[in-house]
Every structure is written in structure tokens, then in C-alpha cells.
């Protein structure tokens, strides 16, 4: 055994937190990690956690404290919307008009309003989910969102291209930031709560913050590598 002390989860969490500028919200991405580790980060003060699967979020939500704010960050299948409504502080990954309409319907049935982000697709990979810039702008221009009174559009979430090429990553974040600000300006009357730009993960969050992210989603720098 090496004498070198392993950093505890709490230490990792605190060191991440110490690097994040004031005004930037940290979502601790706990997907694939057990409740016991989430509890350690919770005990260190964190209240916002991100999960990418419905069942996993619901299982964890049941056995962790009520004051946790759960962010859903994965692809949300339409047949699972009903189960998750009322359990999230923010659904970050609304990637289609159809999904948004469904979230609105299910929220109305439960008599609540659900905060959501639209997921913008800027990465080069086709595999990533999200609306293209054109789709998103066309959707907002249609005004269809205005009748959806049980969802609140709070902003954008995006993932950069998965590459070592940091110029490309920076370009992706700059694109998302431009779209975010354009919508904020053009829709300041109809979308007064448009305030959240969620981008940046363990490997690229400083660039995201440079480009204007005010919410970042960090998993492995806090919890360690995931075992899928
Ligand atoms: C898993 C995930 C993250 C966190 O990724 P890390 O590299 O572990 O920090 C952030 N955002 C989304 C959408 C994810 O799926």
C-alpha cells in the first residue's frame, strides 16, 4: 500500500467548489454513483445533484433528504415523463417541442409548474441530443411556448463536442452563449425568467465559464470515474 493519502470525496468536492467563481451554480452529477457517496457530498453542503436516468433519480430521491434539488440531465423518453414530473427542480435536457408539450401536460395534471432548459445541439457528433440553433429559434418564433402555462423556460443546456481540441470546445460554448443571449434580448417580455446557461463538465468547465456559463455540471472531478 502506498502511504499517499487518497483524497476523500469531501476534499474533492471542496477543491472543485473553491475553483468555481461566485455566481456559477454547481450541479454535482451523481449518475451511476451510490447513495452513500451522494450523502457525503450532501453532508459537505451540496444541495443540487444531476441524474441522467429516470429510474435512478427516483430510486435515489426516495432515500435522500427532501431538500435536494434534482436536475434531470439525460435524454428523457416521452413514456417516462409522467414519473418524473414533480421530482425535479430543473429538467435541463428538453430536446424537442414534443417533449416540452408533454412535460407541460403532465405538469398541468399534477397542478404544478416545471422549470426546464432547452437542450441546444452544437457539438459535431450526431449522437448528442438537442435542438439545432435553427430549430430552437424557429420554435420560439412560432410563439407556441406561450400557451404552455405549466412549464417555465429558464434557458439553455448544451454539451460541447467530445474532443481534445479545445478551440472546438470553446467555439461550441461561444455558439451556445450567443444563442442564449440573443433569446434573452429578443424575448425579454415573454421569457422574463430566461436566466440559466448550463454548460461545462469536469474536463471543460473553465472554458464554459469563460464563455458565460452560469451553471456547470460536474461528475467525475467530484465522485471519481463512473463504472458503467
Ligand atoms: C455525465 C454528464 C455530465 C458530467 O460529466 P463529467 O465529465 O463526469 O463531469 C455533465 N453533463 C451531462 C449532460 C452528463 O450526462
Short mmCIF file of C-alpha atoms and ligand atoms in Angstrom, two decimals:
data_model
loop_
_atom_site.label_atom_id
_atom_site.label_comp_id
_atom_site.label_asym_id
_atom_site.label_seq_id
_atom_site.Cartn_x
_atom_site.Cartn_y
_atom_site.Cartn_z
CA UNK A 1 0.00 0.00 0.00
CA UNK A 2 1.22 3.44 -0.82
CA UNK A 3 1.49 5.90 2.01
CA UNK A 4 -0.07 8.56 -0.11
CA UNK A 5 -3.45 9.52 1.28
CA UNK A 6 -6.40 9.24 -1.06
CA UNK A 7 -8.37 12.42 -1.27
CA UNK A 8 -11.78 11.93 0.26
CA UNK A 9 -14.91 12.77 -1.70
CA UNK A 10 -15.44 15.70 0.60
CA UNK A 11 -11.97 17.04 -0.19
CA UNK A 12 -12.51 16.62 -3.90
CA UNK A 13 -15.84 18.39 -3.66
CA UNK A 14 -14.37 21.26 -1.66
CA UNK A 15 -11.46 21.68 -4.02
CA UNK A 16 -13.80 21.85 -7.04
CA UNK A 17 -16.01 24.30 -5.21
CA UNK A 18 -13.02 26.51 -4.35
CA UNK A 19 -12.18 26.89 -8.06
CA UNK A 20 -15.64 27.93 -9.19
CA UNK A 21 -16.23 31.67 -9.42
CA UNK A 22 -19.03 33.29 -7.43
CA UNK A 23 -22.33 33.34 -9.30
CA UNK A 24 -21.76 29.99 -11.01
CA UNK A 25 -24.02 27.20 -9.80
CA UNK A 26 -22.57 23.73 -9.39
CA UNK A 27 -24.64 20.70 -10.30
CA UNK A 28 -22.95 17.64 -8.78
CA UNK A 29 -23.55 14.91 -11.35
CA UNK A 30 -24.11 11.77 -9.30
CA UNK A 31 -25.25 9.37 -12.03
CA UNK A 32 -24.00 5.78 -11.53
CA UNK A 33 -22.75 6.64 -8.04
CA UNK A 34 -24.34 5.19 -4.92
CA UNK A 35 -26.50 6.99 -2.39
CA UNK A 36 -23.74 6.71 0.24
CA UNK A 37 -21.39 8.90 -1.82
CA UNK A 38 -24.13 11.40 -2.62
CA UNK A 39 -24.80 11.65 1.10
CA UNK A 40 -21.15 12.53 1.71
CA UNK A 41 -21.32 15.39 -0.76
CA UNK A 42 -24.67 16.44 0.68
CA UNK A 43 -23.16 16.50 4.17
CA UNK A 44 -20.37 18.71 2.83
CA UNK A 45 -23.03 21.22 1.84
CA UNK A 46 -24.08 20.45 -1.74
CA UNK A 47 -27.81 20.54 -2.49
CA UNK A 48 -28.03 20.38 -6.29
CA UNK A 49 -27.45 16.98 -7.91
CA UNK A 50 -27.77 15.83 -11.52
CA UNK A 51 -29.03 12.46 -12.75
CA UNK A 52 -29.44 11.17 -16.29
CA UNK A 53 -31.87 8.27 -15.88
CA UNK A 54 -35.42 8.43 -14.58
CA UNK A 55 -35.42 5.26 -12.52
CA UNK A 56 -32.09 6.06 -10.94
CA UNK A 57 -33.22 9.54 -10.00
CA UNK A 58 -36.45 8.25 -8.46
CA UNK A 59 -34.67 5.49 -6.52
CA UNK A 60 -32.17 7.97 -5.09
CA UNK A 61 -34.74 10.68 -4.45
CA UNK A 62 -36.70 8.28 -2.24
CA UNK A 63 -33.83 7.64 0.15
CA UNK A 64 -32.07 11.01 0.29
CA UNK A 65 -33.06 14.26 2.05
CA UNK A 66 -36.02 16.25 0.74
CA UNK A 67 -34.11 19.49 0.31
CA UNK A 68 -32.00 18.11 -2.53
CA UNK A 69 -32.71 19.85 -5.83
CA UNK A 70 -32.58 17.21 -8.55
CA UNK A 71 -31.65 18.23 -12.06
CA UNK A 72 -32.50 15.81 -14.82
CA UNK A 73 -29.74 15.98 -17.43
CA UNK A 74 -30.20 12.88 -19.62
CA UNK A 75 -32.33 12.11 -22.63
CA UNK A 76 -35.90 11.98 -21.35
CA UNK A 77 -38.06 9.40 -23.08
CA UNK A 78 -41.62 10.56 -23.55
CA UNK A 79 -43.04 7.46 -21.84
CA UNK A 80 -41.18 8.35 -18.64
CA UNK A 81 -42.24 11.97 -18.34
CA UNK A 82 -45.18 11.26 -16.05
CA UNK A 83 -42.99 9.52 -13.46
CA UNK A 84 -40.53 12.33 -13.13
CA UNK A 85 -42.82 15.34 -13.01
CA UNK A 86 -42.80 16.86 -9.54
CA UNK A 87 -39.47 15.27 -8.62
CA UNK A 88 -37.13 17.75 -10.30
CA UNK A 89 -36.02 21.30 -9.61
CA UNK A 90 -34.98 21.57 -13.25
CA UNK A 91 -35.22 19.37 -16.34
CA UNK A 92 -32.15 20.50 -18.27
CA UNK A 93 -32.49 18.29 -21.30
CA UNK A 94 -35.64 19.21 -23.20
CA UNK A 95 -34.60 18.29 -26.71
CA UNK A 96 -37.85 18.54 -28.69
CA UNK A 97 -41.07 20.50 -28.90
CA UNK A 98 -42.99 17.28 -28.38
CA UNK A 99 -41.22 16.61 -25.10
CA UNK A 100 -41.85 20.14 -23.89
CA UNK A 101 -45.57 19.83 -24.65
CA UNK A 102 -45.73 16.54 -22.77
CA UNK A 103 -43.96 18.00 -19.74
CA UNK A 104 -46.49 20.82 -19.79
CA UNK A 105 -49.45 18.39 -19.97
CA UNK A 106 -48.22 16.17 -17.17
CA UNK A 107 -47.37 19.17 -15.01
CA UNK A 108 -50.88 20.53 -15.51
CA UNK A 109 -52.38 17.22 -14.40
CA UNK A 110 -50.33 17.44 -11.22
CA UNK A 111 -51.16 21.12 -10.74
CA UNK A 112 -47.54 22.25 -10.84
CA UNK A 113 -45.22 24.30 -12.99
CA UNK A 114 -41.99 22.63 -14.12
CA UNK A 115 -38.79 24.58 -14.74
CA UNK A 116 -36.92 23.43 -17.84
CA UNK A 117 -33.97 24.23 -20.07
CA UNK A 118 -33.95 23.64 -23.80
CA UNK A 119 -31.04 21.48 -24.91
CA UNK A 120 -29.14 23.06 -27.74
CA UNK A 121 -27.15 20.81 -30.04
CA UNK A 122 -23.87 22.47 -31.01
CA UNK A 123 -21.47 19.51 -30.97
CA UNK A 124 -20.10 17.84 -34.08
CA UNK A 125 -21.33 14.38 -33.02
CA UNK A 126 -24.70 13.39 -34.42
CA UNK A 127 -25.26 11.16 -31.41
CA UNK A 128 -25.81 14.01 -29.00
CA UNK A 129 -29.37 15.11 -28.40
CA UNK A 130 -30.79 18.59 -28.64
CA UNK A 131 -32.38 21.10 -30.97
CA UNK A 132 -30.26 22.80 -33.58
CA UNK A 133 -29.97 26.57 -33.35
CA UNK A 134 -32.43 26.94 -36.25
CA UNK A 135 -34.98 24.59 -34.71
CA UNK A 136 -34.78 26.37 -31.40
CA UNK A 137 -35.10 29.84 -32.86
CA UNK A 138 -37.99 28.74 -35.13
CA UNK A 139 -39.77 27.16 -32.19
CA UNK A 140 -39.52 30.31 -30.10
CA UNK A 141 -40.51 32.49 -33.06
CA UNK A 142 -43.66 30.37 -33.52
CA UNK A 143 -44.81 31.58 -30.10
CA UNK A 144 -46.17 28.08 -29.37
CA UNK A 145 -44.47 28.02 -26.00
CA UNK A 146 -46.69 30.86 -24.82
CA UNK A 147 -49.72 28.60 -24.33
CA UNK A 148 -47.69 26.13 -22.26
CA UNK A 149 -48.52 27.61 -18.89
CA UNK A 150 -47.22 24.69 -16.81
CA UNK A 151 -43.62 24.89 -17.96
CA UNK A 152 -41.19 27.73 -17.45
CA UNK A 153 -38.38 28.10 -19.97
CA UNK A 154 -35.34 29.04 -17.89
CA UNK A 155 -32.60 28.89 -20.52
CA UNK A 156 -30.28 26.54 -22.36
CA UNK A 157 -28.22 23.46 -21.67
CA UNK A 158 -25.53 22.28 -24.03
CA UNK A 159 -22.68 19.80 -24.33
CA UNK A 160 -19.59 20.63 -26.33
CA UNK A 161 -18.02 18.28 -28.85
CA UNK A 162 -16.16 15.46 -27.13
CA UNK A 163 -12.65 16.27 -28.35
CA UNK A 164 -9.17 17.20 -27.17
CA UNK A 165 -9.39 20.20 -29.47
CA UNK A 166 -10.10 22.97 -27.00
CA UNK A 167 -10.60 25.54 -29.78
CA UNK A 168 -13.53 23.49 -30.99
CA UNK A 169 -14.92 23.18 -27.45
CA UNK A 170 -14.59 26.90 -26.94
CA UNK A 171 -16.35 27.53 -30.25
CA UNK A 172 -19.25 25.29 -29.18
CA UNK A 173 -19.63 27.14 -25.89
CA UNK A 174 -19.42 30.50 -27.65
CA UNK A 175 -22.22 29.44 -30.00
CA UNK A 176 -24.48 28.40 -27.13
CA UNK A 177 -23.70 31.60 -25.28
CA UNK A 178 -24.58 33.70 -28.32
CA UNK A 179 -27.92 31.90 -28.75
CA UNK A 180 -28.66 32.23 -25.04
CA UNK A 181 -28.05 35.98 -25.08
CA UNK A 182 -29.93 36.50 -28.32
CA UNK A 183 -33.04 34.84 -26.88
CA UNK A 184 -32.67 36.75 -23.62
CA UNK A 185 -32.62 40.00 -25.53
CA UNK A 186 -35.35 39.21 -28.07
CA UNK A 187 -37.77 37.60 -25.63
CA UNK A 188 -37.28 39.68 -22.54
CA UNK A 189 -41.01 40.34 -22.24
CA UNK A 190 -42.34 36.84 -22.91
CA UNK A 191 -39.50 34.89 -21.26
CA UNK A 192 -38.60 37.03 -18.23
CA UNK A 193 -37.17 34.02 -16.36
CA UNK A 194 -34.69 33.08 -19.08
CA UNK A 195 -31.61 33.18 -16.84
CA UNK A 196 -29.75 29.85 -16.95
CA UNK A 197 -26.93 28.83 -19.26
CA UNK A 198 -25.82 25.32 -18.27
CA UNK A 199 -22.61 24.18 -19.91
CA UNK A 200 -19.28 22.69 -18.91
CA UNK A 201 -18.35 19.36 -17.35
CA UNK A 202 -15.28 18.08 -15.46
CA UNK A 203 -12.95 18.37 -18.44
CA UNK A 204 -14.05 21.67 -19.91
CA UNK A 205 -15.93 23.77 -17.37
CA UNK A 206 -13.38 26.61 -17.06
CA UNK A 207 -13.82 27.30 -20.79
CA UNK A 208 -17.59 27.21 -20.38
CA UNK A 209 -17.44 29.74 -17.57
CA UNK A 210 -15.20 31.97 -19.68
CA UNK A 211 -17.89 31.87 -22.35
CA UNK A 212 -20.64 32.80 -19.91
CA UNK A 213 -21.97 29.61 -18.31
CA UNK A 214 -23.70 30.28 -15.01
CA UNK A 215 -24.43 26.61 -14.27
CA UNK A 216 -21.88 23.81 -14.64
CA UNK A 217 -22.39 20.06 -14.32
CA UNK A 218 -19.51 18.20 -12.72
CA UNK A 219 -19.38 14.47 -12.09
CA UNK A 220 -16.03 12.73 -12.23
CA UNK A 221 -13.94 15.51 -10.65
CA UNK A 222 -16.05 15.06 -7.53
CA UNK A 223 -17.11 11.43 -7.49
CA UNK A 224 -14.29 9.82 -9.46
CA UNK A 225 -14.67 7.75 -12.59
CA UNK A 226 -18.00 6.11 -13.28
CA UNK A 227 -18.32 2.34 -13.72
CA UNK A 228 -20.99 1.78 -16.33
C1 LIG B 1 -22.37 12.81 -17.18
C2 LIG B 1 -22.73 14.19 -17.55
C3 LIG B 1 -22.02 15.28 -17.00
C4 LIG B 1 -20.83 15.14 -16.06
O1 LIG B 1 -19.71 14.67 -16.74
P1 LIG B 1 -18.26 14.61 -16.02
O2 LIG B 1 -17.32 14.56 -17.16
O3 LIG B 1 -18.26 13.37 -15.20
O4 LIG B 1 -18.10 15.82 -15.20
C5 LIG B 1 -22.44 16.56 -17.35
N1 LIG B 1 -23.49 16.76 -18.18
C6 LIG B 1 -24.18 15.74 -18.71
C7 LIG B 1 -25.32 16.05 -19.62
C8 LIG B 1 -23.82 14.42 -18.43
O5 LIG B 1 -24.51 13.43 -18.98
#
